[in-house]
Amino acid sequence: MSIAERHDSSSLDATALGADIALGATTALAAMQQAVDSVAARNPSINAACGVQPEAGLRLAEAMDAELASLTSEQRQALLRDRPFLGVPTLLKDLATAAIGLPSMMGSVLYGKVQWNLDADIVKRYRRAGLIPFGRTTSAELGLSPTTESPVYGPATQNPWKKGHSAGGSSGGAGAALASGMVRIAHGSDGGGSIRIPASCCGVLGLKPSRGLMPLGPLKGEGWGGLATEHMMTLSVRDCAAALDISAGADVGAPYAAPVQPAQSYRGVVARVAADPRAAPRRRIAFINTTYEGGAIHPDVAATLDEAAAFFAALGHELVPAAPPVGSEEVLSPMLPLIASAAANAIDSFVAARGRRLAADELQPTTLGAREYARAISGAQYVACVDTCHEITRRIGRFLHRDGAQGYDLFLSPVLALPPAPIGRYAMDNADYLAYRLGKKGVIGYSPFAPLANLTGMPAISIPFGMSADGLPIGIQVMGPLGAEAQLLELAAQVETLRPWPLTAPMAR
């Protein structure tokens, strides 16, 4: 048996796997075969992967091995600096991120399989960095839910830590695929917490970058009126940083200027902190272990926040109990018309293009409700919502603006107010879109914290930190001003170095 054949990537992050492939400890073909086998073995019980193309993945991996075979050891080392994920298998979220050979169902029965004749700019950057996409991951329908339970995939996506519980959403398949060991890195998108929620539920790392930092072209200029963006979900902080290094920066014709990136690479920032976590810059951090309004949250989540605040304070950060000057419903209220309008536009455009009327069973009840709700929104009301978002953004901008002893560098909060929900608790079976989001049993009680970063465009990261009494992961969220990705990665690196989290859920080992 060759070295490549007995190589096991289950204890590696994507950076380590890419290095092993580049330097000859294994091959891209062996790594892809292991990923394909892992999906085949684990996906039937978890249902996180969809649209998998094993033959295409193996063919691309074989071509990469042929490319590497012609290089000297020195050339391989040099190649790895620009292509840190050389030969690493990955999965793309099953939404509107275009990729040749990987059709999208958009999480919906309506769409069938949308074929793409081009790669999105972010996918081009992933491929240039050496990543090999070979399938998709399950998503909530049109990304509208904090859980991944769309009927187009059959059974709900399960949390790898405990079946019967949600993996989060809308990028729930990506979180579950990572936590179950199917792949070492997976793509997600985030318009209201859709990277951070599944990251928290599945015990992986999830960063929502700043508005404008990630490319969204060439097919779109922004997602959900600027609320949504994309990034890789990862097992390690250095993978998250490397994924930023290879994909960040505005593409041609982008409607927003990308925030300034650090003079040192994101990978360099993380490496410096990992080498000496207690020497990282001290930050002034506001934190809460309640809702914005001071309401109680689940005691396991509150205890995790208290522990996190004490952890960061022990490292020399200044932790100040302080809530941002905003309310949970105040944040969601102007966002919901933007999200519903974007969904309705996507649905109506698709239905018009196919030339056949929409059937009632082609969309889930909540999605149909969002479409009907959007039809009642006037242009003036839409603009008023945009203006409200901007006013709140100015307010939060002042809150996260350090001026001597005033203001804060960062804001620490839970990701979710509760541990991962039981399957079915937030299924999209409520035809009243506003009640689904804002009602007494609505999503707002589960996810009051994540949407603020989307409204403002500011970056926020979910870091694995605690566990519920039932053995389910609980993430903490750190949010910063535009362009603060390096600061968020510093804190995540401190956590990872001093209290590392497991790379996979126990049931995947």
Coordinates of C-alpha atoms in Angstrom, one line a residue:
M1 CA 0.0 0.0 0.0
S2 CA 1.4 3.4 -1.0
I3 CA 1.8 6.4 1.3
A4 CA -1.1 8.1 -0.6
E5 CA -3.4 5.1 -0.1
R6 CA -2.9 4.9 3.6
H7 CA -3.0 8.7 4.2
D8 CA -5.9 9.6 6.5
S9 CA -7.1 13.3 6.4
S10 CA -9.7 12.9 9.2
S11 CA -7.5 14.7 11.7
L12 CA -6.3 17.4 9.3
D13 CA -7.7 20.8 8.4
A14 CA -7.8 22.0 4.8
T15 CA -4.4 23.8 5.1
A16 CA -2.6 20.7 6.3
L17 CA -4.3 18.5 3.6
G18 CA -3.3 20.9 0.9
A19 CA 0.3 20.9 2.1
D20 CA 0.4 17.1 2.2
I21 CA -0.9 16.9 -1.4
A22 CA 1.5 19.6 -2.6
L23 CA 4.6 18.0 -0.9
G24 CA 3.8 14.5 -1.9
A25 CA 2.6 12.9 1.4
T26 CA -0.6 12.0 -0.5
T27 CA -2.3 12.8 -3.8
A28 CA -5.2 14.9 -4.8
L29 CA -6.8 11.7 -6.2
A30 CA -6.5 9.9 -2.8
A31 CA -7.9 12.9 -1.0
M32 CA -10.8 13.1 -3.4
Q33 CA -11.5 9.4 -3.1
Q34 CA -11.5 9.7 0.6
A35 CA -14.0 12.6 0.5
V36 CA -16.2 10.7 -2.0
D37 CA -16.2 7.6 0.3
S38 CA -16.9 9.8 3.4
V39 CA -19.9 11.3 1.7
A40 CA -21.2 7.9 0.6
A41 CA -20.8 6.5 4.1
R42 CA -22.1 9.4 6.2
N43 CA -24.5 11.3 4.0
P44 CA -27.4 8.8 4.1
S45 CA -27.9 9.4 7.9
I46 CA -27.1 13.2 7.9
N47 CA -28.3 14.4 4.5
A48 CA -25.9 17.3 4.2
A49 CA -24.5 16.8 0.6
C50 CA -26.4 16.9 -2.6
G51 CA -25.7 17.0 -6.3
V52 CA -22.4 15.1 -5.7
Q53 CA -20.3 14.5 -8.9
P54 CA -17.8 11.8 -7.9
E55 CA -16.5 11.1 -11.4
A56 CA -15.9 14.8 -12.1
G57 CA -14.2 15.3 -8.8
L58 CA -11.9 12.3 -9.3
R59 CA -11.1 13.5 -12.9
L60 CA -10.1 17.0 -11.7
A61 CA -8.0 15.5 -8.9
E62 CA -6.2 13.3 -11.3
A63 CA -5.4 16.3 -13.6
M64 CA -4.0 18.2 -10.6
D65 CA -1.7 15.2 -9.7
A66 CA -0.5 15.2 -13.3
E67 CA 0.3 19.0 -13.0
L68 CA 2.2 18.4 -9.7
A69 CA 4.1 15.5 -11.1
S70 CA 6.1 17.8 -13.4
L71 CA 7.2 20.1 -10.6
T72 CA 10.3 20.0 -8.5
S73 CA 10.1 20.1 -4.7
E74 CA 11.1 23.8 -4.7
Q75 CA 8.4 24.6 -7.3
R76 CA 5.8 22.7 -5.2
Q77 CA 6.7 24.8 -2.2
A78 CA 6.4 28.0 -4.2
L79 CA 3.1 26.9 -5.6
L80 CA 1.7 26.2 -2.2
R81 CA 2.2 29.8 -1.1
D82 CA -0.3 31.0 -3.7
R83 CA -2.5 27.8 -3.8
P84 CA -2.8 26.8 -0.1
F85 CA -5.7 24.4 -0.8
L86 CA -4.0 22.5 -3.5
G87 CA -6.1 19.4 -4.4
V88 CA -8.5 19.8 -1.4
P89 CA -12.0 18.6 -2.1
T90 CA -14.9 21.0 -1.2
L91 CA -18.6 21.4 -1.5
L92 CA -20.5 24.5 -2.6
K93 CA -23.8 25.6 -1.0
D94 CA -26.9 24.7 -3.1
L95 CA -28.0 28.3 -3.9
A96 CA -27.2 30.8 -6.6
T97 CA -23.4 30.6 -6.6
A98 CA -22.7 29.6 -10.2
A99 CA -20.3 26.7 -10.9
I100 CA -19.8 24.9 -14.1
G101 CA -20.9 21.3 -13.8
L102 CA -22.6 21.7 -10.5
P103 CA -26.3 22.6 -11.0
S104 CA -28.3 24.2 -8.2
M105 CA -31.7 23.3 -6.8
M106 CA -31.8 26.5 -4.7
G107 CA -33.1 24.4 -1.8
S108 CA -36.4 24.3 -3.7
V109 CA -38.7 21.9 -5.6
L110 CA -39.5 24.8 -7.9
Y111 CA -36.1 25.1 -9.6
G112 CA -35.3 21.6 -10.5
K113 CA -31.6 21.8 -11.4
V114 CA -30.3 25.2 -12.6
Q115 CA -27.4 24.6 -14.9
W116 CA -24.6 27.2 -15.0
N117 CA -22.4 27.9 -18.1
L118 CA -19.8 29.9 -16.1
D119 CA -18.2 30.0 -12.7
A120 CA -19.0 32.8 -10.2
D121 CA -15.9 35.0 -9.5
I122 CA -15.6 33.5 -6.1
V123 CA -15.6 30.0 -7.5
K124 CA -12.9 31.0 -10.0
R125 CA -10.8 32.2 -7.0
Y126 CA -11.4 28.9 -5.2
R127 CA -10.3 26.9 -8.1
R128 CA -7.2 29.0 -8.6
A129 CA -6.3 28.3 -4.9
G130 CA -6.5 24.6 -5.7
L131 CA -9.9 23.7 -4.3
I132 CA -11.8 21.1 -6.2
P133 CA -15.6 21.5 -5.8
F134 CA -17.3 18.1 -6.4
G135 CA -20.9 18.7 -5.2
R136 CA -23.3 20.9 -3.3
T137 CA -24.6 21.1 0.3
T138 CA -28.2 21.3 1.4
S139 CA -29.8 24.7 2.1
A140 CA -33.0 26.1 3.3
E141 CA -35.3 27.0 0.5
L142 CA -33.9 30.2 -1.1
G143 CA -31.9 30.7 2.1
L144 CA -35.0 31.8 4.1
S145 CA -34.7 29.7 7.3
P146 CA -32.3 29.1 10.2
T147 CA -32.7 25.4 9.7
T148 CA -32.2 23.1 6.7
E149 CA -35.4 21.1 6.2
S150 CA -36.4 21.6 2.5
P151 CA -38.4 18.7 1.0
V152 CA -36.4 18.9 -2.2
Y153 CA -33.7 16.9 -0.4
G154 CA -36.0 14.4 1.4
P155 CA -35.3 14.1 5.1
A156 CA -34.1 17.2 7.1
T157 CA -30.4 17.7 7.5
Q158 CA -29.4 16.3 10.8
N159 CA -27.0 17.8 13.4
P160 CA -23.9 15.4 13.5
W161 CA -23.6 15.9 17.2
K162 CA -27.2 14.7 18.0
K163 CA -29.7 13.4 15.5
G164 CA -33.2 14.9 15.8
H165 CA -31.7 18.4 16.1
S166 CA -31.1 21.0 13.4
A167 CA -27.7 21.6 11.8
G168 CA -28.8 25.3 11.4
G169 CA -29.5 27.2 8.3
S170 CA -29.5 28.2 5.7
S171 CA -26.0 26.8 5.2
G172 CA -26.9 23.8 7.3
G173 CA -25.5 21.3 4.9
A174 CA -22.1 22.9 4.9
G175 CA -21.9 22.9 8.7
A176 CA -23.0 19.3 8.9
A177 CA -20.7 18.2 6.1
L178 CA -17.8 19.7 8.0
A179 CA -18.7 18.4 11.5
S180 CA -19.3 14.9 10.1
G181 CA -15.9 14.8 8.4
M182 CA -17.2 14.6 4.8
V183 CA -14.9 17.5 3.7
R184 CA -12.4 19.7 5.5
I185 CA -13.8 23.0 4.1
A186 CA -17.2 24.0 2.7
H187 CA -18.7 27.1 1.1
G188 CA -21.6 29.0 2.7
S189 CA -23.5 32.3 2.4
D190 CA -25.0 34.6 5.0
G191 CA -27.9 37.0 4.7
G192 CA -29.2 36.9 8.2
G193 CA -26.9 34.5 10.0
S194 CA -26.8 31.7 7.5
I195 CA -23.1 30.9 8.0
R196 CA -22.9 31.7 11.7
I197 CA -26.0 29.8 12.8
P198 CA -24.9 26.4 11.3
A199 CA -21.4 27.0 12.5
S200 CA -22.7 27.5 16.0
C201 CA -25.0 24.5 15.8
C202 CA -22.3 22.2 14.3
G203 CA -19.3 23.3 16.3
V204 CA -17.3 24.7 13.4
L205 CA -15.9 28.2 12.6
G206 CA -18.1 30.6 10.5
L207 CA -17.1 34.1 9.5
K208 CA -19.5 36.5 7.7
P209 CA -17.2 39.0 6.0
S210 CA -17.7 42.7 5.6
R211 CA -20.0 44.0 2.9
G212 CA -18.0 44.5 -0.2
L213 CA -15.1 42.3 0.8
M214 CA -16.1 39.2 -1.1
P215 CA -16.8 39.1 -4.9
L216 CA -20.5 38.4 -5.9
G217 CA -20.1 38.8 -9.7
P218 CA -20.5 38.4 -12.5
L219 CA -24.2 37.5 -12.3
K220 CA -25.1 39.8 -9.4
G221 CA -23.9 42.9 -7.7
E222 CA -25.3 42.2 -4.2
G223 CA -27.4 39.7 -2.4
W224 CA -30.7 40.7 -0.6
G225 CA -30.0 44.4 -1.0
G226 CA -26.5 44.2 0.4
L227 CA -27.5 42.0 3.4
A228 CA -25.9 38.8 2.0
T229 CA -22.3 37.7 1.4
E230 CA -20.3 34.4 1.0
H231 CA -17.3 32.7 2.5
M232 CA -15.9 29.3 3.4
M233 CA -16.9 27.6 6.6
T234 CA -13.9 25.9 8.2
L235 CA -12.6 23.6 10.9
S236 CA -9.7 25.9 11.8
V237 CA -8.9 29.6 12.1
R238 CA -6.0 29.4 9.7
D239 CA -8.3 27.8 7.1
C240 CA -10.7 30.7 7.5
A241 CA -7.8 33.2 7.1
A242 CA -6.4 31.4 4.1
A243 CA -9.8 31.3 2.5
L244 CA -10.0 35.1 2.9
D245 CA -6.5 35.6 1.5
I246 CA -7.4 33.7 -1.7
S247 CA -10.9 35.1 -2.3
A248 CA -11.2 38.6 -0.7
G249 CA -11.3 41.7 -2.8
A250 CA -13.9 43.4 -5.0
D251 CA -14.4 42.0 -8.5
V252 CA -14.8 44.0 -11.7
G253 CA -17.9 46.2 -11.5
A254 CA -18.6 45.6 -7.9
P255 CA -21.1 48.1 -6.4
Y256 CA -19.1 48.4 -3.2
A257 CA -15.5 49.1 -2.5
A258 CA -13.8 46.4 -0.6
P259 CA -12.7 47.3 2.9
V260 CA -8.9 47.7 3.3
Q261 CA -7.2 44.4 4.1
P262 CA -4.4 44.1 6.6
A263 CA -0.8 44.8 5.3
Q264 CA 0.0 41.4 6.6
S265 CA -2.0 38.5 5.2
Y266 CA -4.9 37.2 7.2
R267 CA -2.8 34.0 7.5
G268 CA 0.0 36.0 8.9
V269 CA -2.3 37.6 11.5
V270 CA -3.4 34.2 12.7
A271 CA 0.0 32.7 12.7
R272 CA 1.3 35.5 14.9
V273 CA -1.4 35.0 17.5
A274 CA -1.1 31.2 17.4
A275 CA 2.6 31.5 18.2
D276 CA 1.9 33.7 21.2
P277 CA -1.8 34.0 22.0
R278 CA -1.2 36.1 25.1
A279 CA 0.6 38.8 23.2
A280 CA -2.2 39.7 20.9
P281 CA -3.5 43.3 20.9
R282 CA -5.9 44.1 23.8
R283 CA -9.3 45.1 22.7
R284 CA -12.2 46.9 24.4
I285 CA -15.1 44.5 24.0
A286 CA -18.8 45.1 24.8
F287 CA -20.7 41.9 25.7
I288 CA -24.2 40.7 26.6
N289 CA -25.5 37.4 28.0
T290 CA -29.2 38.5 27.4
T291 CA -31.2 39.7 24.5
Y292 CA -30.5 43.3 23.4
E293 CA -33.5 44.3 25.5
G294 CA -32.1 42.5 28.6
G295 CA -34.4 39.5 28.3
A296 CA -33.3 36.1 29.5
I297 CA -31.8 33.5 27.1
H298 CA -31.2 29.8 27.6
P299 CA -29.1 29.3 30.7
D300 CA -26.6 27.1 28.9
V301 CA -26.0 29.8 26.3
A302 CA -25.8 32.6 29.0
A303 CA -23.3 30.5 30.9
T304 CA -21.2 30.0 27.8
L305 CA -21.1 33.8 27.2
D306 CA -20.1 34.4 30.8
E307 CA -17.3 31.9 30.4
A308 CA -16.2 33.5 27.1
A309 CA -16.1 37.0 28.7
A310 CA -14.0 35.7 31.6
F311 CA -11.7 33.9 29.1
F312 CA -11.1 37.1 27.1
A313 CA -10.7 39.2 30.2
A314 CA -8.0 36.9 31.5
L315 CA -6.1 37.5 28.3
G316 CA -6.0 41.3 29.0
H317 CA -9.0 42.4 27.0
E318 CA -11.3 45.0 28.6
L319 CA -14.8 43.4 28.8
V320 CA -17.7 45.8 29.4
P321 CA -21.3 44.7 29.9
A322 CA -23.1 46.8 27.2
A323 CA -25.8 46.2 24.7
P324 CA -25.8 47.9 21.3
P325 CA -28.4 50.7 21.0
V326 CA -30.9 48.7 19.1
G327 CA -33.8 46.2 19.6
S328 CA -34.1 42.8 18.1
E329 CA -37.4 43.5 16.3
E330 CA -36.1 46.9 15.3
V331 CA -33.3 45.2 13.4
L332 CA -35.4 42.6 11.7
S333 CA -38.3 44.8 10.7
P334 CA -36.6 46.7 7.9
M335 CA -34.7 43.6 6.8
L336 CA -37.7 41.4 6.2
P337 CA -39.2 43.5 3.3
L338 CA -35.8 43.5 1.6
I339 CA -35.4 39.7 2.0
A340 CA -39.0 38.9 0.9
S341 CA -38.7 41.2 -2.1
A342 CA -35.5 39.6 -3.2
A343 CA -37.1 36.1 -2.9
A344 CA -40.2 37.2 -4.8
N345 CA -38.1 38.7 -7.6
A346 CA -36.1 35.5 -7.9
I347 CA -39.2 33.3 -8.0
D348 CA -41.1 35.6 -10.4
S349 CA -38.1 35.9 -12.8
F350 CA -37.7 32.1 -12.8
V351 CA -41.4 31.4 -13.4
A352 CA -41.6 34.0 -16.2
A353 CA -38.5 32.6 -17.9
R354 CA -39.9 29.0 -17.9
G355 CA -43.3 30.1 -19.2
R356 CA -45.4 28.0 -16.9
R357 CA -47.4 29.3 -13.9
L358 CA -46.3 28.6 -10.3
A359 CA -47.9 25.6 -8.7
A360 CA -48.7 25.8 -5.0
D361 CA -46.7 22.7 -4.2
E362 CA -43.5 24.0 -5.8
L363 CA -42.7 26.2 -2.8
Q364 CA -42.9 25.8 1.0
P365 CA -45.7 27.7 2.8
T366 CA -43.4 30.3 4.3
T367 CA -41.7 31.0 1.0
L368 CA -45.2 31.4 -0.6
G369 CA -46.1 33.7 2.2
A370 CA -42.9 35.8 1.7
R371 CA -43.8 36.2 -2.0
E372 CA -47.3 37.4 -1.2
Y373 CA -46.0 39.7 1.5
A374 CA -43.5 41.2 -0.9
R375 CA -46.3 42.0 -3.4
A376 CA -47.9 44.4 -0.9
I377 CA -44.7 46.4 -0.4
S378 CA -44.6 49.7 -2.3
G379 CA -41.5 51.2 -3.7
A380 CA -41.7 54.0 -1.2
Q381 CA -41.9 51.5 1.7
Y382 CA -38.9 49.6 0.3
V383 CA -36.8 52.8 0.2
A384 CA -38.0 53.6 3.8
C385 CA -36.6 50.2 4.9
V386 CA -33.3 50.9 3.3
D387 CA -33.2 54.3 5.0
T388 CA -33.9 52.7 8.3
C389 CA -31.1 50.2 7.8
H390 CA -28.7 53.0 7.1
E391 CA -29.8 54.9 10.3
I392 CA -29.3 51.8 12.4
T393 CA -25.9 51.2 10.8
R394 CA -24.8 54.8 11.7
R395 CA -25.9 54.1 15.3
I396 CA -24.0 50.8 15.5
G397 CA -21.1 52.5 13.8
R398 CA -20.8 54.9 16.7
F399 CA -21.1 52.0 19.1
L400 CA -18.3 50.1 17.5
H401 CA -16.0 53.1 17.1
R402 CA -13.2 53.3 19.7
D403 CA -12.3 56.9 20.7
G404 CA -10.2 56.7 23.8
A405 CA -12.3 55.4 26.6
Q406 CA -15.5 55.7 24.6
G407 CA -17.0 53.2 22.3
Y408 CA -15.9 49.6 21.7
D409 CA -13.5 47.7 19.4
L410 CA -15.7 44.6 19.2
F411 CA -19.0 43.2 20.4
L412 CA -19.4 39.8 22.0
S413 CA -22.8 38.0 22.1
P414 CA -24.3 34.6 21.6
V415 CA -24.9 33.4 18.1
L416 CA -28.3 31.9 19.1
A417 CA -30.5 32.5 22.1
L418 CA -31.0 28.7 22.4
P419 CA -29.0 25.5 21.7
P420 CA -29.6 23.9 18.3
A421 CA -33.4 23.5 17.9
P422 CA -35.2 20.2 17.4
I423 CA -36.0 19.3 13.8
G424 CA -39.3 20.7 12.9
R425 CA -39.3 23.5 15.4
Y426 CA -38.6 26.2 12.7
A427 CA -39.7 24.3 9.6
M428 CA -41.1 26.6 6.9
D429 CA -44.7 25.4 7.2
N430 CA -46.2 28.8 8.4
A431 CA -47.8 30.7 5.5
D432 CA -47.6 33.9 7.5
Y433 CA -44.1 35.1 6.7
L434 CA -44.1 37.8 9.4
A435 CA -45.4 35.5 12.1
Y436 CA -42.7 32.9 11.1
R437 CA -40.1 35.5 11.7
L438 CA -41.5 37.8 14.4
G439 CA -44.3 35.9 16.1
K440 CA -44.2 34.6 19.7
K441 CA -42.9 31.3 18.4
G442 CA -41.0 32.9 15.6
V443 CA -37.4 32.8 14.5
I444 CA -36.7 36.0 16.4
G445 CA -36.7 34.2 19.7
Y446 CA -34.1 31.7 18.4
S447 CA -31.9 34.1 16.4
P448 CA -32.1 37.6 17.7
F449 CA -28.3 38.3 17.4
A450 CA -27.0 37.3 14.0
P451 CA -29.1 39.7 11.7
L452 CA -27.4 42.9 13.0
A453 CA -24.2 42.2 11.2
N454 CA -26.1 41.7 7.9
L455 CA -28.1 44.9 8.3
T456 CA -24.9 46.9 9.0
G457 CA -22.6 45.0 6.6
M458 CA -20.2 44.6 9.5
P459 CA -18.2 41.3 9.9
A460 CA -19.1 38.8 12.6
I461 CA -17.7 35.4 13.4
S462 CA -19.1 32.3 15.2
I463 CA -16.4 30.6 17.3
P464 CA -17.0 27.2 18.9
F465 CA -16.9 27.6 22.7
G466 CA -19.4 25.8 24.8
M467 CA -21.7 22.8 25.0
S468 CA -25.3 22.4 26.1
A469 CA -26.3 20.0 28.8
D470 CA -27.6 17.8 26.0
G471 CA -24.2 17.7 24.3
L472 CA -24.9 20.2 21.5
P473 CA -22.4 22.9 20.5
I474 CA -22.9 26.5 21.5
G475 CA -21.0 29.2 19.6
I476 CA -20.1 32.7 20.6
Q477 CA -20.3 35.6 18.1
V478 CA -17.8 38.5 17.9
M479 CA -18.8 41.4 15.7
G480 CA -16.6 44.4 14.6
P481 CA -16.7 47.4 12.4
L482 CA -16.3 47.2 8.7
G483 CA -12.9 45.7 7.8
A484 CA -12.3 44.2 11.2
E485 CA -11.8 40.6 10.0
A486 CA -8.2 40.5 11.3
Q487 CA -9.4 41.5 14.8
L488 CA -12.1 38.8 14.7
L489 CA -9.5 36.2 13.6
E490 CA -7.2 37.2 16.4
L491 CA -9.8 36.4 19.0
A492 CA -10.7 33.2 17.3
A493 CA -7.0 32.2 17.2
Q494 CA -6.7 32.9 20.9
V495 CA -9.7 30.6 21.6
E496 CA -8.4 27.9 19.2
T497 CA -4.9 27.9 20.7
L498 CA -5.8 28.0 24.4
R499 CA -9.0 25.9 24.4
P500 CA -9.1 24.0 21.0
W501 CA -12.4 22.6 19.8
P502 CA -12.8 19.1 18.2
L503 CA -12.5 18.9 14.4
T504 CA -15.4 16.5 14.0
A505 CA -18.5 15.5 16.0
P506 CA -18.2 12.3 18.1
M507 CA -20.5 10.3 15.9
A508 CA -18.2 11.0 12.9
R509 CA -15.1 9.6 14.5

